[in-house]
Amino acid sequence: MWRARCAGLLMIIGGLPLLVSGCTGTTPGTPDAGPSVSSKPTGQPSSDPSSSANSHGAPRVTAPLDGTAFLAKPCSVLTTSQLQSLSLPGSGTSDTDGQSGRSRCTWYNRDAGAGTGFSFLSSNKNGLSDTYRGRDRFKGYFEPTEVDGYPAVFNDPSDFRAKGSCNITVGISDTLAFITSWDEGRVGAKSCDQAKQVASMVIQTIRSGG
């Protein structure tokens, strides 16, 4: 049984449509690594680009990756060998919609009771900055980190880490970010280590071109 899943919601904030992530209760099946963003303006720009008004405190991406080729095929962000190392099936369940910007995939091992979810935040045009802009809504946790040199943050409106569910948002350019999640009740808070490992694999795949 899979716990605490997130779903994308469309909100209008400051006159702009922004995708945000919200979590629901227990559902069986696959996780939805839904988009997250929005709502807190900051002060005036400074000489430090990581604290500029446009970035809302999010670190800039110094070595951007081009994920364009994967937007239409989100399940290809993890290779067969990577999925095998995670004890997950080689084929995932994709959900794409060009008009809404939805591009995500989920993989689930029912025997192990474990799975991962991936989603491009392609509707958030400012990458990780949009997630930082809405950091006040992540009441569960908002903990900056990095993955293979790329700025990232563990974040969720609710905290289900003790129950084995964790999300991480990673910026691969200043205009594109993605979320990976891990859900496995028996590992508890170590689900964050797993989510981060999956994010690292995604970066490796995008960097190599698939």
mmCIF file of C-alpha atoms in Angstrom:
data_model
loop_
_atom_site.group_PDB
_atom_site.id
_atom_site.type_symbol
_atom_site.label_atom_id
_atom_site.label_comp_id
_atom_site.label_asym_id
_atom_site.label_seq_id
_atom_site.Cartn_x
_atom_site.Cartn_y
_atom_site.Cartn_z
ATOM 1 C CA MET A 1 0.000 0.000 0.000
ATOM 2 C CA TRP A 2 1.470 3.305 -1.023
ATOM 3 C CA ARG A 3 1.238 6.259 1.340
ATOM 4 C CA ALA A 4 0.987 10.042 1.044
ATOM 5 C CA ARG A 5 0.930 10.894 -2.599
ATOM 6 C CA CYS A 6 1.171 14.346 -4.133
ATOM 7 C CA ALA A 7 -0.930 15.766 -6.929
ATOM 8 C CA GLY A 8 -0.450 18.816 -9.127
ATOM 9 C CA LEU A 9 -2.805 21.723 -8.555
ATOM 10 C CA LEU A 10 -3.226 24.889 -10.572
ATOM 11 C CA MET A 11 -3.364 28.088 -8.542
ATOM 12 C CA ILE A 12 -3.635 31.705 -9.596
ATOM 13 C CA ILE A 13 -1.195 33.775 -7.583
ATOM 14 C CA GLY A 14 -0.362 37.379 -8.342
ATOM 15 C CA GLY A 15 -2.281 37.076 -11.594
ATOM 16 C CA LEU A 16 -0.117 34.192 -12.799
ATOM 17 C CA PRO A 17 -1.126 30.517 -13.103
ATOM 18 C CA LEU A 18 1.303 28.443 -11.063
ATOM 19 C CA LEU A 19 1.501 24.732 -10.459
ATOM 20 C CA VAL A 20 1.764 23.670 -6.839
ATOM 21 C CA SER A 21 2.009 20.346 -5.114
ATOM 22 C CA GLY A 22 -0.394 19.087 -2.548
ATOM 23 C CA CYS A 23 -0.590 15.728 -0.791
ATOM 24 C CA THR A 24 -3.533 13.481 -0.258
ATOM 25 C CA GLY A 25 -4.024 10.523 2.009
ATOM 26 C CA THR A 26 -3.217 6.863 1.500
ATOM 27 C CA THR A 27 -3.728 5.433 -1.953
ATOM 28 C CA PRO A 28 -2.639 2.123 -3.427
ATOM 29 C CA GLY A 29 -0.525 1.991 -6.553
ATOM 30 C CA THR A 30 1.923 4.546 -7.832
ATOM 31 C CA PRO A 31 3.216 7.857 -6.476
ATOM 32 C CA ASP A 32 2.576 11.087 -8.236
ATOM 33 C CA ALA A 33 5.639 13.298 -8.089
ATOM 34 C CA GLY A 34 3.567 16.406 -8.612
ATOM 35 C CA PRO A 35 4.776 19.940 -9.264
ATOM 36 C CA SER A 36 5.458 22.424 -6.531
ATOM 37 C CA VAL A 37 5.614 26.240 -6.491
ATOM 38 C CA SER A 38 4.662 29.459 -5.586
ATOM 39 C CA SER A 39 3.726 32.609 -3.691
ATOM 40 C CA LYS A 40 6.179 34.646 -1.706
ATOM 41 C CA PRO A 41 7.836 37.689 -3.260
ATOM 42 C CA THR A 42 11.183 38.762 -1.860
ATOM 43 C CA GLY A 43 13.156 41.982 -1.695
ATOM 44 C CA GLN A 44 15.198 43.922 -4.205
ATOM 45 C CA PRO A 45 17.879 42.315 -6.385
ATOM 46 C CA SER A 46 21.379 42.164 -4.956
ATOM 47 C CA SER A 47 24.805 41.513 -6.404
ATOM 48 C CA ASP A 48 24.499 37.887 -5.284
ATOM 49 C CA PRO A 49 22.541 36.079 -8.044
ATOM 50 C CA SER A 50 21.415 33.339 -5.657
ATOM 51 C CA SER A 51 19.518 35.907 -3.573
ATOM 52 C CA SER A 52 18.090 38.022 -6.392
ATOM 53 C CA ALA A 53 14.403 38.881 -6.571
ATOM 54 C CA ASN A 54 13.984 36.542 -9.509
ATOM 55 C CA SER A 55 15.509 33.521 -7.773
ATOM 56 C CA HIS A 56 13.724 34.031 -4.422
ATOM 57 C CA GLY A 57 16.820 32.686 -2.696
ATOM 58 C CA ALA A 58 17.224 29.590 -4.883
ATOM 59 C CA PRO A 59 20.813 28.835 -5.934
ATOM 60 C CA ARG A 60 21.525 29.354 -9.625
ATOM 61 C CA VAL A 61 22.379 26.359 -11.820
ATOM 62 C CA THR A 62 25.955 26.765 -12.998
ATOM 63 C CA ALA A 63 26.078 23.772 -15.381
ATOM 64 C CA PRO A 64 22.568 23.563 -16.880
ATOM 65 C CA LEU A 65 21.261 20.376 -18.463
ATOM 66 C CA ASP A 66 18.884 20.227 -21.417
ATOM 67 C CA GLY A 67 16.008 17.895 -20.545
ATOM 68 C CA THR A 68 13.929 18.772 -23.615
ATOM 69 C CA ALA A 69 14.373 15.357 -25.246
ATOM 70 C CA PHE A 70 12.857 13.644 -22.209
ATOM 71 C CA LEU A 71 9.731 15.795 -21.781
ATOM 72 C CA ALA A 72 7.645 13.642 -24.110
ATOM 73 C CA LYS A 73 9.028 10.381 -22.706
ATOM 74 C CA PRO A 74 9.491 10.835 -18.935
ATOM 75 C CA CYS A 75 9.856 7.102 -18.276
ATOM 76 C CA SER A 76 13.166 7.182 -20.173
ATOM 77 C CA VAL A 77 14.858 9.258 -17.456
ATOM 78 C CA LEU A 78 15.759 5.993 -15.709
ATOM 79 C CA THR A 79 17.561 3.290 -17.656
ATOM 80 C CA THR A 80 16.863 -0.422 -17.394
ATOM 81 C CA SER A 81 20.065 -1.010 -15.429
ATOM 82 C CA GLN A 82 19.275 1.840 -13.027
ATOM 83 C CA LEU A 83 15.801 0.439 -12.400
ATOM 84 C CA GLN A 84 17.258 -3.019 -11.806
ATOM 85 C CA SER A 85 19.610 -1.567 -9.183
ATOM 86 C CA LEU A 86 16.541 -0.109 -7.449
ATOM 87 C CA SER A 87 14.662 -3.423 -7.691
ATOM 88 C CA LEU A 88 11.965 -1.749 -9.772
ATOM 89 C CA PRO A 89 10.291 -2.965 -12.973
ATOM 90 C CA GLY A 90 11.903 -1.986 -16.253
ATOM 91 C CA SER A 91 8.808 -0.232 -17.553
ATOM 92 C CA GLY A 92 7.009 2.601 -15.804
ATOM 93 C CA THR A 93 3.590 4.213 -16.125
ATOM 94 C CA SER A 94 3.791 7.540 -17.932
ATOM 95 C CA ASP A 95 1.393 10.479 -17.795
ATOM 96 C CA THR A 96 2.010 13.279 -20.274
ATOM 97 C CA ASP A 97 -0.038 16.195 -21.541
ATOM 98 C CA GLY A 98 1.645 18.816 -23.668
ATOM 99 C CA GLN A 99 -1.046 21.422 -23.088
ATOM 100 C CA SER A 100 -0.909 21.234 -19.300
ATOM 101 C CA GLY A 101 2.836 20.654 -19.194
ATOM 102 C CA ARG A 102 2.383 17.370 -17.348
ATOM 103 C CA SER A 103 5.271 14.952 -17.852
ATOM 104 C CA ARG A 104 5.723 12.253 -15.246
ATOM 105 C CA CYS A 105 6.349 8.562 -14.727
ATOM 106 C CA THR A 106 5.973 6.079 -11.870
ATOM 107 C CA TRP A 107 7.484 2.686 -11.147
ATOM 108 C CA TYR A 108 6.249 0.311 -8.458
ATOM 109 C CA ASN A 109 7.369 -3.067 -7.132
ATOM 110 C CA ARG A 110 4.267 -4.548 -5.511
ATOM 111 C CA ASP A 111 6.135 -7.482 -4.000
ATOM 112 C CA ALA A 112 8.596 -5.169 -2.230
ATOM 113 C CA GLY A 113 6.010 -2.495 -1.481
ATOM 114 C CA ALA A 114 8.339 0.159 -2.883
ATOM 115 C CA GLY A 115 8.278 2.597 -5.730
ATOM 116 C CA THR A 116 9.449 5.891 -7.128
ATOM 117 C CA GLY A 117 7.841 8.776 -8.978
ATOM 118 C CA PHE A 118 9.364 11.341 -11.343
ATOM 119 C CA SER A 119 7.924 14.561 -12.737
ATOM 120 C CA PHE A 120 9.272 17.452 -14.789
ATOM 121 C CA LEU A 121 8.018 20.799 -13.484
ATOM 122 C CA SER A 122 7.826 22.094 -17.045
ATOM 123 C CA SER A 123 5.016 24.558 -16.293
ATOM 124 C CA ASN A 124 7.220 26.311 -13.727
ATOM 125 C CA LYS A 125 9.228 28.514 -16.053
ATOM 126 C CA ASN A 126 11.684 29.709 -13.394
ATOM 127 C CA GLY A 127 12.909 26.284 -12.366
ATOM 128 C CA LEU A 128 13.785 25.812 -8.707
ATOM 129 C CA SER A 129 13.106 29.512 -8.073
ATOM 130 C CA ASP A 130 9.380 28.829 -8.335
ATOM 131 C CA THR A 131 9.656 26.211 -5.601
ATOM 132 C CA TYR A 132 11.568 28.649 -3.379
ATOM 133 C CA ARG A 133 9.011 31.332 -4.122
ATOM 134 C CA GLY A 134 6.324 29.138 -2.564
ATOM 135 C CA ARG A 135 8.383 27.762 0.300
ATOM 136 C CA ASP A 136 5.878 28.963 2.922
ATOM 137 C CA ARG A 137 3.362 26.372 1.781
ATOM 138 C CA PHE A 138 5.738 23.477 2.445
ATOM 139 C CA LYS A 139 4.812 23.147 6.104
ATOM 140 C CA GLY A 140 5.962 19.539 6.295
ATOM 141 C CA TYR A 141 9.585 20.214 5.403
ATOM 142 C CA PHE A 142 11.720 22.428 3.196
ATOM 143 C CA GLU A 143 15.385 21.444 3.444
ATOM 144 C CA PRO A 144 17.882 22.683 0.818
ATOM 145 C CA THR A 145 20.490 20.225 -0.402
ATOM 146 C CA GLU A 146 22.221 19.389 -3.690
ATOM 147 C CA VAL A 147 22.418 16.418 -6.016
ATOM 148 C CA ASP A 148 25.602 15.894 -8.024
ATOM 149 C CA GLY A 149 26.309 19.624 -7.835
ATOM 150 C CA TYR A 150 22.763 20.678 -8.778
ATOM 151 C CA PRO A 151 20.686 22.726 -6.312
ATOM 152 C CA ALA A 152 17.853 20.797 -4.724
ATOM 153 C CA VAL A 153 15.454 20.826 -1.798
ATOM 154 C CA PHE A 154 13.582 18.147 0.123
ATOM 155 C CA ASN A 155 10.044 19.529 0.291
ATOM 156 C CA ASP A 156 6.432 18.571 0.930
ATOM 157 C CA PRO A 157 3.372 20.340 2.384
ATOM 158 C CA SER A 158 3.038 17.402 4.823
ATOM 159 C CA ASP A 159 5.700 15.289 6.499
ATOM 160 C CA PHE A 160 5.388 11.558 5.836
ATOM 161 C CA ARG A 161 9.105 10.787 6.004
ATOM 162 C CA ALA A 162 8.783 8.631 9.122
ATOM 163 C CA LYS A 163 6.289 6.532 7.157
ATOM 164 C CA GLY A 164 8.706 6.069 4.279
ATOM 165 C CA SER A 165 7.623 8.781 1.832
ATOM 166 C CA CYS A 166 9.943 11.589 0.707
ATOM 167 C CA ASN A 167 10.124 14.111 -2.151
ATOM 168 C CA ILE A 168 13.059 16.056 -3.539
ATOM 169 C CA THR A 169 12.968 18.876 -6.125
ATOM 170 C CA VAL A 170 16.083 19.440 -8.265
ATOM 171 C CA GLY A 171 16.936 22.353 -10.562
ATOM 172 C CA ILE A 172 18.777 21.284 -13.723
ATOM 173 C CA SER A 173 18.630 24.752 -15.280
ATOM 174 C CA ASP A 174 17.284 28.144 -14.247
ATOM 175 C CA THR A 175 14.111 27.339 -16.225
ATOM 176 C CA LEU A 176 13.515 23.642 -15.497
ATOM 177 C CA ALA A 177 13.308 21.485 -12.381
ATOM 178 C CA PHE A 178 12.068 18.002 -11.611
ATOM 179 C CA ILE A 179 10.790 16.068 -8.605
ATOM 180 C CA THR A 180 11.596 12.514 -7.595
ATOM 181 C CA SER A 181 9.881 10.694 -4.770
ATOM 182 C CA TRP A 182 10.425 7.417 -2.959
ATOM 183 C CA ASP A 183 7.777 5.480 -1.075
ATOM 184 C CA GLU A 184 8.628 2.419 0.999
ATOM 185 C CA GLY A 185 7.152 2.137 4.466
ATOM 186 C CA ARG A 186 9.811 -0.117 5.968
ATOM 187 C CA VAL A 187 12.694 2.290 5.311
ATOM 188 C CA GLY A 188 11.160 5.242 7.165
ATOM 189 C CA ALA A 189 13.130 8.479 6.877
ATOM 190 C CA LYS A 190 15.740 6.735 4.723
ATOM 191 C CA SER A 191 13.227 7.220 1.915
ATOM 192 C CA CYS A 192 14.876 10.633 1.451
ATOM 193 C CA ASP A 193 18.201 8.933 0.708
ATOM 194 C CA GLN A 194 16.405 6.828 -1.876
ATOM 195 C CA ALA A 195 14.659 9.823 -3.447
ATOM 196 C CA LYS A 196 18.023 11.584 -3.701
ATOM 197 C CA GLN A 197 19.632 8.510 -5.260
ATOM 198 C CA VAL A 198 16.901 8.387 -7.902
ATOM 199 C CA ALA A 199 17.423 12.105 -8.605
ATOM 200 C CA SER A 200 21.131 11.436 -9.121
ATOM 201 C CA MET A 201 20.313 8.676 -11.595
ATOM 202 C CA VAL A 202 17.979 11.010 -13.503
ATOM 203 C CA ILE A 203 20.758 13.596 -13.769
ATOM 204 C CA GLN A 204 23.156 10.912 -15.056
ATOM 205 C CA THR A 205 20.661 9.840 -17.699
ATOM 206 C CA ILE A 206 19.871 13.370 -18.886
ATOM 207 C CA ARG A 207 23.565 14.281 -18.927
ATOM 208 C CA SER A 208 24.369 11.247 -21.099
ATOM 209 C CA GLY A 209 21.446 11.924 -23.421
ATOM 210 C CA GLY A 210 19.704 8.677 -22.497
#
